Tab-separated table of C-alpha atoms in Angstrom:
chain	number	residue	atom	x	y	z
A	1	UNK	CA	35.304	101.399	132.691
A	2	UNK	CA	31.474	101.043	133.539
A	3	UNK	CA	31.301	103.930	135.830
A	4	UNK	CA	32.660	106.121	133.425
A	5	UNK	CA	30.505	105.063	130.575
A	6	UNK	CA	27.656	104.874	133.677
A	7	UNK	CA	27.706	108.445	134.359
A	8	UNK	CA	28.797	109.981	130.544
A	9	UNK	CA	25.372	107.783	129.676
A	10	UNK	CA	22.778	109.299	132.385
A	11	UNK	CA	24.972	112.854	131.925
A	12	UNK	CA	23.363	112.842	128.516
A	13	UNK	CA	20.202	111.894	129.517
A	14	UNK	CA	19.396	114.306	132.280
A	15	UNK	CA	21.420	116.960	129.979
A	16	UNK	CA	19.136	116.490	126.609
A	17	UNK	CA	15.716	115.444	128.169
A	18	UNK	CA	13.239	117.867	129.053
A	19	UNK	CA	10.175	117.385	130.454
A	20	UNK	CA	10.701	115.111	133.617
A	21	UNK	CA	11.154	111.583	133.975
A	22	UNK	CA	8.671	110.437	131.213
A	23	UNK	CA	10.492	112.295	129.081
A	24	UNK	CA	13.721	110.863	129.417
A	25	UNK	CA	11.816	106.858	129.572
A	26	UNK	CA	12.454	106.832	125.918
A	27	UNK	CA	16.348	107.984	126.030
A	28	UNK	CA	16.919	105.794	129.385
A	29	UNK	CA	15.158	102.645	127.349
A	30	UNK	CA	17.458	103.037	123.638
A	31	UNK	CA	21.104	103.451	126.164
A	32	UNK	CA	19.659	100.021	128.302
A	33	UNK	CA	18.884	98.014	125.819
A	34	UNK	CA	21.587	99.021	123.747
A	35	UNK	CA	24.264	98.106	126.475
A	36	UNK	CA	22.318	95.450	127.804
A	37	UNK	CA	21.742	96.714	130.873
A	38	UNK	CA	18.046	96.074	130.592
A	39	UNK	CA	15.640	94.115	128.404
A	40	UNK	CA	12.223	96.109	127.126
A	41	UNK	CA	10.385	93.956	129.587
A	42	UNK	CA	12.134	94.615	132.889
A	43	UNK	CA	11.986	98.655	131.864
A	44	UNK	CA	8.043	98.458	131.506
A	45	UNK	CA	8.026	96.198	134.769
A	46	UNK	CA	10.374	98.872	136.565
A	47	UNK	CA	8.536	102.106	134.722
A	48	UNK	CA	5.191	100.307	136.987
A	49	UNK	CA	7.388	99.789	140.059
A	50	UNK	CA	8.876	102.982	140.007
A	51	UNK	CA	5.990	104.660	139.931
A	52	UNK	CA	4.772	103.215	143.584
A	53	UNK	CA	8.047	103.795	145.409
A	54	UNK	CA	8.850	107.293	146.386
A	55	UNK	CA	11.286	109.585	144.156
A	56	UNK	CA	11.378	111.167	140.687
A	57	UNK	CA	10.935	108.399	137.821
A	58	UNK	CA	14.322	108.671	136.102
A	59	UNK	CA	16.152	108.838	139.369
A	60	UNK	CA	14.728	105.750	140.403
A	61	UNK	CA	15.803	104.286	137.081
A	62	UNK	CA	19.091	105.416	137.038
A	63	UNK	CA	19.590	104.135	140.477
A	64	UNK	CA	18.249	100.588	139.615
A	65	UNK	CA	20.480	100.911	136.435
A	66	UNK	CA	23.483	101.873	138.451
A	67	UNK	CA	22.893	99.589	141.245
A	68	UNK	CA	22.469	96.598	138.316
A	69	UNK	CA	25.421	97.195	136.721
A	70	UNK	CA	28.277	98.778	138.994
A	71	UNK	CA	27.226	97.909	142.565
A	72	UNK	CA	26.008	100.538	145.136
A	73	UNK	CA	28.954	102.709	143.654
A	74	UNK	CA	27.177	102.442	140.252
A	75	UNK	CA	23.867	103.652	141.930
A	76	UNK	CA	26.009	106.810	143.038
A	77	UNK	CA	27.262	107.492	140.060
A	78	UNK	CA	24.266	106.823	137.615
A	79	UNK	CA	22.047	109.068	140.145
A	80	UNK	CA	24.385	111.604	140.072
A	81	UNK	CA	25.201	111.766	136.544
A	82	UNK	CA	21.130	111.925	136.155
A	83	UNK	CA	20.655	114.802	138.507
A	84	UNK	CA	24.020	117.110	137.811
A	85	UNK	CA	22.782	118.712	134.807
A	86	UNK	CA	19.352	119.845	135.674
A	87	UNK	CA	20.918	120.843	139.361
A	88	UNK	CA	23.257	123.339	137.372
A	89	UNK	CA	21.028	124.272	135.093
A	90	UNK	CA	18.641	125.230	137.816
A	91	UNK	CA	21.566	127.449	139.522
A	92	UNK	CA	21.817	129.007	136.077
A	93	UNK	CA	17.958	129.602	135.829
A	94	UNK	CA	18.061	131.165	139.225
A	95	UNK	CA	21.268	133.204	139.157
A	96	UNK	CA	20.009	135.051	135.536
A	97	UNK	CA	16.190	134.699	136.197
A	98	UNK	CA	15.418	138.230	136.716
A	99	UNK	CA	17.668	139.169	133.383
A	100	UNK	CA	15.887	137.122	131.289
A	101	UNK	CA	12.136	136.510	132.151
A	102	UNK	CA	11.102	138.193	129.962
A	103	UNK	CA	13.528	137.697	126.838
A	104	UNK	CA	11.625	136.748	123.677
A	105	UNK	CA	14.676	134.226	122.768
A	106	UNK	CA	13.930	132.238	125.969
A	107	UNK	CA	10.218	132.564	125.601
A	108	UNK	CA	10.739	131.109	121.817
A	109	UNK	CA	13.106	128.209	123.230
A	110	UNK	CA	10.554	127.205	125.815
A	111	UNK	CA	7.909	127.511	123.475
A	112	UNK	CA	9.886	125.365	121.135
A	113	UNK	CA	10.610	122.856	123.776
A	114	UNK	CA	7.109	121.987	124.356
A	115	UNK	CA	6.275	120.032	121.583
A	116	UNK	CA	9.396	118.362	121.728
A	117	UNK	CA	8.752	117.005	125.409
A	118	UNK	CA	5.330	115.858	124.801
A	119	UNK	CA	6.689	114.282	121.468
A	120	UNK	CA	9.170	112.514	123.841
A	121	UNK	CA	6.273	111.507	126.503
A	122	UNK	CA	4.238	110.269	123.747
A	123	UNK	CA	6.902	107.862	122.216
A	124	UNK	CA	7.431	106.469	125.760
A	125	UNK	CA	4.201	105.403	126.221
A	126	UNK	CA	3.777	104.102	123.003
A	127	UNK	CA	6.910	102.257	123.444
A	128	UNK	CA	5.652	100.931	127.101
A	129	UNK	CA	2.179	100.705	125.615
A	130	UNK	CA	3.443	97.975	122.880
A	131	UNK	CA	5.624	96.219	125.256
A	132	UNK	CA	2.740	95.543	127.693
A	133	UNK	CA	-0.069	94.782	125.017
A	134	UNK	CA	1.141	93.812	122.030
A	135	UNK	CA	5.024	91.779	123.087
A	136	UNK	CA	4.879	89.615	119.757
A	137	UNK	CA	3.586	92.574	117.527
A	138	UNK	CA	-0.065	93.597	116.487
A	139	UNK	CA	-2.272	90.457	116.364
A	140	UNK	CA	-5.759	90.167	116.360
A	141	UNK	CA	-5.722	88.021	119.686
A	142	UNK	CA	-4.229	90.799	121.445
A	143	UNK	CA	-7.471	92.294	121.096
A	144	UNK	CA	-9.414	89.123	122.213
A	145	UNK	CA	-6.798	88.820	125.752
A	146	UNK	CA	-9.005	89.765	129.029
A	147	UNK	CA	-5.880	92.203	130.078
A	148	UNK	CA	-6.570	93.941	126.984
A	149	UNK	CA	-9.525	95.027	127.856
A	150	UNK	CA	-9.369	95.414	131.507
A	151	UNK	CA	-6.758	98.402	130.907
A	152	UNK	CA	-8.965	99.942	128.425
A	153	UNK	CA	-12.045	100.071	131.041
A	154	UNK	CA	-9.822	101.489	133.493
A	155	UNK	CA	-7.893	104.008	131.050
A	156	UNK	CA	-11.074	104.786	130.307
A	157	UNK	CA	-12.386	105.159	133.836
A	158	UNK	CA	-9.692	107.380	134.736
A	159	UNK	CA	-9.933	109.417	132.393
A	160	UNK	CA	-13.228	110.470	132.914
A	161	UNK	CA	-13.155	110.890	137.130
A	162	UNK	CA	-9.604	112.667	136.040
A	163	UNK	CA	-11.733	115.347	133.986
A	164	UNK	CA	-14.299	115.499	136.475
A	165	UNK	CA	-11.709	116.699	138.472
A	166	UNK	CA	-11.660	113.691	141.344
A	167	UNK	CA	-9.131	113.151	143.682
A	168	UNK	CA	-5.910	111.971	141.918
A	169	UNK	CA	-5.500	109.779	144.877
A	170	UNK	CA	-9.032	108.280	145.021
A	171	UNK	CA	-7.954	107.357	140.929
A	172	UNK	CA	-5.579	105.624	142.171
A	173	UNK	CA	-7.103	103.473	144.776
A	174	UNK	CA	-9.584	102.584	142.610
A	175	UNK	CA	-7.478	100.964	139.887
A	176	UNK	CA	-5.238	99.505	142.290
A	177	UNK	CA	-8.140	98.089	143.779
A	178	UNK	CA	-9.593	96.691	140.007
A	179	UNK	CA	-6.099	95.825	139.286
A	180	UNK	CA	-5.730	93.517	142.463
A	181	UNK	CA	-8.890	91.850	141.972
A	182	UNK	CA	-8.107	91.254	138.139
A	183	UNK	CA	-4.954	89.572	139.056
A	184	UNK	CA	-6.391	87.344	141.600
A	185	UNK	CA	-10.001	86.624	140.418
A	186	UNK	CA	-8.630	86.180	137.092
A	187	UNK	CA	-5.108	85.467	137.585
A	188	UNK	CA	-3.536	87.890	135.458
């Protein structure tokens, strides 16, 4: 039954992904395409939507997921199954907190855990990275495309007013703004 397999799928997820939502892209991406709930393409075009609506990353996904492929009822249950393990594991955390803050085992796991989760982030945005720029592999006219080039000034931008320490928000604006006027002046 699909809300069985549903929730067992985004159980594992939120259970095995630390790190937040960009950690669990690369997880949510191998269980989509493998049951065809999603193609690469509509993940990388849902990764950009979901990141202007309001709401945690991988809840959004799991909801569109759900919502895809059982009906509201699959939105339930994919959200929940999503959210249940880091809710008890939070209850957990906060129950025993005082008991083990200061445990060198814990200390070790998180420390251990650290690398892992930007290892995870990483292969996410490599993995959105190549969808978006390079869809029929590593060409040398990927490199000649205008959109090409256009992320790379604004990357680029960003990251620079981002160590200057500028408004997050004002970041924002900005490429929205470039990102507008590139699709319409150019019609990208």
């Amino acid at each position: 039954m699909i809300l069985i397999e549903l929730f067992m799928i985004f159980l594992k997820i939120g259970a095995f992904t630390f790190g937040g939502g960009y950690a669990m892209i690369a997880m949510i991406q191998y269980e989509a395409e493998r049951h065809g709930w999603l193609t690469e393409a509509e993940l990388v075009d849902f990764v950009a939507l979901s990141e202007s609506t309001p709401g945690p990353l991988a809840v959004n996904m799991a909801t569109f997921v759900g919502i895809r492929t059982g009906g509201v009822l699959g939105a339930v249950i994919a959200t929940l199954g999503i959210v249940l393990p880091s809710f008890i594991i939070i209850l957990i955390i906060a129950k025993f907190f005082e008991r083990f803050k200061d445990c060198k085992a814990v200390k070790g796991v998180m420390s251990g855990l650290k690398p892992a989760v930007v290892g995870m982030i990483g292969t996410a945005f490599l993995s959105v990275g190549r969808t978006v720029f390079f869809p029929n592999g590593l060409q040398t006219s990927s490199f000649t495309d205008i959109s090409f080039w256009i992320f790379l000034c604004l990357f680029a931008v960003s990251a620079v007013l981002a160590f200057r320490k500028m408004n997050p928000i004002k970041i924002i604006l900005l490429a929205a703004f470039v990102g507008i006027g590139a699709g319409y002046g150019l019609g990208l």
